[in-house]
CSV table of C-alpha atoms in Angstrom, one decimal:
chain,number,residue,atom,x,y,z
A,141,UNK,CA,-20.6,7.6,6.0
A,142,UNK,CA,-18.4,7.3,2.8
A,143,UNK,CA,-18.6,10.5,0.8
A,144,UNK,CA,-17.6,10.4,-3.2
A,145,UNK,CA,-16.4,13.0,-5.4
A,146,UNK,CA,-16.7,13.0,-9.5
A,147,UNK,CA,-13.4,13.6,-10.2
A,148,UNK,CA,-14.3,14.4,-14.2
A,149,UNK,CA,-17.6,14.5,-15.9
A,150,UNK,CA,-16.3,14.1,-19.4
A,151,UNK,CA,-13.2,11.4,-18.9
A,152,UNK,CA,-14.4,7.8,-18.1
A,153,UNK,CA,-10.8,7.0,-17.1
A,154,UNK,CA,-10.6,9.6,-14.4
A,155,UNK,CA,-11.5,6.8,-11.8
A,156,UNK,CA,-9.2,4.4,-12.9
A,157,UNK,CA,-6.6,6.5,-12.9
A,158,UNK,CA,-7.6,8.3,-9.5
A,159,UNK,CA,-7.5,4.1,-8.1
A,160,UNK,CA,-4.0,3.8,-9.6
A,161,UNK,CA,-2.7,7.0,-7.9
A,162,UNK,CA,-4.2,6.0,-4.6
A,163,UNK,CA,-2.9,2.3,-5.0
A,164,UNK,CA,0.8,3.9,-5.1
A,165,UNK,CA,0.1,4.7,-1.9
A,166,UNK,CA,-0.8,1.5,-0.4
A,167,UNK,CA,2.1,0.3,-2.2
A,168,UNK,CA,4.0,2.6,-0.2
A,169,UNK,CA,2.8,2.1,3.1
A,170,UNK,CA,3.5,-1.8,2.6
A,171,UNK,CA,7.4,-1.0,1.8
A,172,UNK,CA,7.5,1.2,5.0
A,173,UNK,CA,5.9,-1.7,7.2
A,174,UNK,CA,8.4,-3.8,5.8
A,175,UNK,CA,11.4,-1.8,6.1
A,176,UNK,CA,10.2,-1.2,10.1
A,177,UNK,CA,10.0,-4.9,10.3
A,178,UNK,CA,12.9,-5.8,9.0
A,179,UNK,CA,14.9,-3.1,11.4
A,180,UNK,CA,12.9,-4.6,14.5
A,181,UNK,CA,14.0,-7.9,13.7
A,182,UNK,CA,17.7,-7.0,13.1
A,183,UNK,CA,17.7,-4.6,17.0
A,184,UNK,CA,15.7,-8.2,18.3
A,185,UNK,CA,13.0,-5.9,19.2
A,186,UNK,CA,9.1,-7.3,19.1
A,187,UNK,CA,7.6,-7.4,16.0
A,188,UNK,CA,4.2,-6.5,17.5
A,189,UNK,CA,5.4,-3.3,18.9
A,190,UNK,CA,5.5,-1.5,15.1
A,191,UNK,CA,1.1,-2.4,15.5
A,192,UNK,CA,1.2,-0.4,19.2
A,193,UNK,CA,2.7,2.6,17.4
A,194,UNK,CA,0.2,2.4,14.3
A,195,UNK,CA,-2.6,2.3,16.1
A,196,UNK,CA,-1.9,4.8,18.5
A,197,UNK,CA,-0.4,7.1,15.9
A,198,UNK,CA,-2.7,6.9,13.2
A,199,UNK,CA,-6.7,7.3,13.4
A,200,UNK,CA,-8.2,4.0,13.7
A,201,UNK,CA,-9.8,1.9,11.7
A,202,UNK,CA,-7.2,2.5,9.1
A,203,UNK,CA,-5.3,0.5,6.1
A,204,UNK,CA,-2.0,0.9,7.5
A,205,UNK,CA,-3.5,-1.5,10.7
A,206,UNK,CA,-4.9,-3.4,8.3
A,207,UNK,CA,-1.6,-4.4,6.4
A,208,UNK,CA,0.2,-3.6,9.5
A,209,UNK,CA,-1.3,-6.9,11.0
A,210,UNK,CA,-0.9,-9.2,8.3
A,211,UNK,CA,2.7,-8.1,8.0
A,212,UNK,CA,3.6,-8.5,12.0
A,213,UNK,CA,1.6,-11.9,11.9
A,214,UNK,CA,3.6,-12.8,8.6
A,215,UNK,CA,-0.1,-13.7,7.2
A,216,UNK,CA,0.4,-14.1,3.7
A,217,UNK,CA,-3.3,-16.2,2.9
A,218,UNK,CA,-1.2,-19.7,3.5
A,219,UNK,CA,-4.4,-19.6,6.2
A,220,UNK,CA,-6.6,-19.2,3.5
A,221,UNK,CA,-7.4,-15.8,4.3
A,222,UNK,CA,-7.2,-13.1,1.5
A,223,UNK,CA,-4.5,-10.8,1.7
A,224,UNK,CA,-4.6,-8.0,-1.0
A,225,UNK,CA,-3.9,-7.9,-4.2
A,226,UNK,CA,-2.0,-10.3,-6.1
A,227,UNK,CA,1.7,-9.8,-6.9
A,228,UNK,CA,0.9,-9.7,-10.7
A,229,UNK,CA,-1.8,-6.8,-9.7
A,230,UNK,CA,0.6,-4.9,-8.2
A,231,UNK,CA,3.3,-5.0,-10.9
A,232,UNK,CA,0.5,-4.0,-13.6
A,233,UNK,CA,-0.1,-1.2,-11.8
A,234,UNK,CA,2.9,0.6,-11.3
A,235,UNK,CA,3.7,-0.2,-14.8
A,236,UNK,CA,0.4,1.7,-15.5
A,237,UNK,CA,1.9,4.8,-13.5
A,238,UNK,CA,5.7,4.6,-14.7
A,239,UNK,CA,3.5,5.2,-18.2
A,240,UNK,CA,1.4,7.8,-16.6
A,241,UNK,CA,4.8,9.5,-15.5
A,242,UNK,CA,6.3,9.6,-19.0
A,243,UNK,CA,3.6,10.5,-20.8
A,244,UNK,CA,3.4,13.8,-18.3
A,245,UNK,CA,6.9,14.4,-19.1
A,246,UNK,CA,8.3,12.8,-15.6
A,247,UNK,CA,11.4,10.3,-16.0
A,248,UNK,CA,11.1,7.1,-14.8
A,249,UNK,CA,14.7,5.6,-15.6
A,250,UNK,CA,14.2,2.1,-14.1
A,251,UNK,CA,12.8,0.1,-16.9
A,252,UNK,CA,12.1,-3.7,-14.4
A,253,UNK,CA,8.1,-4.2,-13.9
């Protein structure tokens, strides 16, 4: 069963910005698979073999599977199949948290979307 937390009772933006902090790390785990996949590819090792170590690693069902799939499939909706978030999402949001950064008085030097 899913379980849900109030995360403030007097600021309505507390969710939104508890969604944005999460998304950073989906983000995150997306640039990892990628990374991995890209070394695979350049040793001419199988592609499929980063999804053995994800799901054997992490508890399943999990979102790293999730993207993990897509990525080793290279199934970017071309199938009509969603995929996540549109690139334009993405960029909006880590806008939103380069601005959350500054404003607590973090430095966020690179100034591209």
């Amino acid at each position: 069963s899913k379980h849900a937390r109030v995360l403030s009772e007097s600021d309505a933006g507390a969710s939104a910005l508890y969604k944005l902090c999460t998304n950073l790390m989906v983000y995150g785990f997306g640039q990892v698979l990628g990374e991995t996949l890209l070394l695979l590819d350049a040793a001419g090792l199988p592609r499929d073999s980063l999804r053995d170590w994800t799901s054997h690693v992490l508890p399943a069902p999990n979102l790293v599977d999730l993207y993990c799939d897509k990525m080793v499939s290279r199934s970017f909706g071309g199938d009509g199949r969603p995929v996540g978030a549109a690139l334009e999402v993405a960029q909006k949001d880590l806008r939103l948290m380069r601005g959350l950064v500054d404003e607590a008085g973090g430095s966020s030097s690179n100034s591209s979307p």
